[in-house]
Amino acid sequence: MDSNDLVNIITNNSRIILPDFGAFLLKDSENNEFKPGNITFSPFLKYNDGVLEEYFAKSKGITKEESIKQIKAFIEQVKKQINESGYFTIEGIGKL
């Protein structure tokens, strides 16, 4: 999983939880058009609802186990980047 995958997932779901990290929530817009300004991040929704893993596995044609492995590695990369530089950039969306 990489930043581009995350952007694709965020733009196609109203809520996506990154296990043990937080959730991206997409507010409805007037014309159902995606707008980065309608995204909020909640560090409080950290539980694993399995949606991200299923969606990623299906979209990439990989097993759920491989999906879990890639997602965990990506989340660790995001955490490391935030600890080192204070933010993580998600192209076309903004910074965490």
GROMACS .gro file of C-alpha atoms in nm:
model
   96
    1MET     CA    1   0.000   0.000   0.000
    2ASP     CA    2   0.118   0.351  -0.074
    3SER     CA    3  -0.005   0.709  -0.064
    4ASN     CA    4  -0.175   0.678  -0.405
    5ASP     CA    5  -0.372   0.377  -0.282
    6LEU     CA    6  -0.478   0.576   0.023
    7VAL     CA    7  -0.602   0.865  -0.194
    8ASN     CA    8  -0.803   0.622  -0.409
    9ILE     CA    9  -0.956   0.458  -0.104
   10ILE     CA   10  -1.041   0.790   0.063
   11THR     CA   11  -1.206   0.930  -0.249
   12ASN     CA   12  -1.422   0.619  -0.289
   13ASN     CA   13  -1.541   0.575   0.071
   14SER     CA   14  -1.720   0.798   0.319
   15ARG     CA   15  -1.522   0.654   0.612
   16ILE     CA   16  -1.200   0.458   0.615
   17ILE     CA   17  -1.023   0.347   0.931
   18LEU     CA   18  -0.649   0.288   0.936
   19PRO     CA   19  -0.617   0.033   1.218
   20ASP     CA   20  -0.432   0.159   1.526
   21PHE     CA   21  -0.390   0.502   1.364
   22GLY     CA   22  -0.714   0.689   1.290
   23ALA     CA   23  -0.992   0.744   1.038
   24PHE     CA   24  -1.061   0.961   0.738
   25LEU     CA   25  -1.419   1.086   0.724
   26LEU     CA   26  -1.568   1.237   0.410
   27LYS     CA   27  -1.853   1.483   0.459
   28ASP     CA   28  -2.125   1.494   0.195
   29SER     CA   29  -2.104   1.776  -0.055
   30GLU     CA   30  -2.398   1.945  -0.218
   31ASN     CA   31  -2.342   1.785  -0.559
   32ASN     CA   32  -2.171   1.461  -0.442
   33GLU     CA   33  -1.845   1.586  -0.591
   34PHE     CA   34  -1.526   1.489  -0.409
   35LYS     CA   35  -1.355   1.784  -0.241
   36PRO     CA   36  -1.041   1.749  -0.027
   37GLY     CA   37  -1.179   2.019   0.202
   38ASN     CA   38  -1.460   1.782   0.302
   39ILE     CA   39  -1.219   1.533   0.457
   40THR     CA   40  -1.154   1.524   0.829
   41PHE     CA   41  -0.919   1.300   1.021
   42SER     CA   42  -1.010   1.150   1.357
   43PRO     CA   43  -0.730   1.001   1.565
   44PHE     CA   44  -0.995   0.848   1.793
   45LEU     CA   45  -1.140   0.592   1.547
   46LYS     CA   46  -0.859   0.337   1.555
   47TYR     CA   47  -1.037   0.004   1.583
   48ASN     CA   48  -1.006  -0.237   1.295
   49ASP     CA   49  -1.344  -0.277   1.128
   50GLY     CA   50  -1.188  -0.484   0.845
   51VAL     CA   51  -1.323  -0.259   0.570
   52LEU     CA   52  -0.984  -0.125   0.460
   53GLU     CA   53  -0.828  -0.471   0.447
   54GLU     CA   54  -1.115  -0.616   0.243
   55TYR     CA   55  -1.129  -0.320   0.006
   56PHE     CA   56  -0.754  -0.317  -0.050
   57ALA     CA   57  -0.732  -0.696  -0.098
   58LYS     CA   58  -1.016  -0.690  -0.351
   59SER     CA   59  -0.887  -0.387  -0.542
   60LYS     CA   60  -0.533  -0.530  -0.568
   61GLY     CA   61  -0.631  -0.893  -0.619
   62ILE     CA   62  -0.431  -1.011  -0.319
   63THR     CA   63  -0.513  -1.221  -0.013
   64LYS     CA   64  -0.652  -1.060   0.298
   65GLU     CA   65  -0.338  -1.167   0.485
   66GLU     CA   66  -0.115  -0.988   0.232
   67SER     CA   67  -0.345  -0.687   0.249
   68ILE     CA   68  -0.309  -0.674   0.628
   69LYS     CA   69   0.069  -0.697   0.597
   70GLN     CA   70   0.091  -0.414   0.342
   71ILE     CA   71  -0.147  -0.189   0.536
   72LYS     CA   72   0.048  -0.236   0.861
   73ALA     CA   73   0.375  -0.154   0.683
   74PHE     CA   74   0.219   0.158   0.530
   75ILE     CA   75   0.083   0.278   0.864
   76GLU     CA   76   0.425   0.232   1.023
   77GLN     CA   77   0.577   0.434   0.738
   78VAL     CA   78   0.324   0.714   0.795
   79LYS     CA   79   0.393   0.717   1.171
   80LYS     CA   80   0.768   0.726   1.111
   81GLN     CA   81   0.735   1.015   0.865
   82ILE     CA   82   0.520   1.211   1.111
   83ASN     CA   83   0.766   1.148   1.395
   84GLU     CA   84   1.061   1.258   1.180
   85SER     CA   85   0.920   1.561   1.001
   86GLY     CA   86   0.600   1.644   1.188
   87TYR     CA   87   0.366   1.564   0.899
   88PHE     CA   88   0.278   1.319   0.624
   89THR     CA   89   0.171   1.450   0.283
   90ILE     CA   90  -0.117   1.287   0.099
   91GLU     CA   91  -0.099   1.419  -0.258
   92GLY     CA   92  -0.415   1.596  -0.368
   93ILE     CA   93  -0.562   1.586  -0.019
   94GLY     CA   94  -0.329   1.757   0.227
   95LYS     CA   95  -0.107   1.686   0.525
   96LEU     CA   96  -0.154   1.486   0.840
   0.00000   0.00000   0.00000
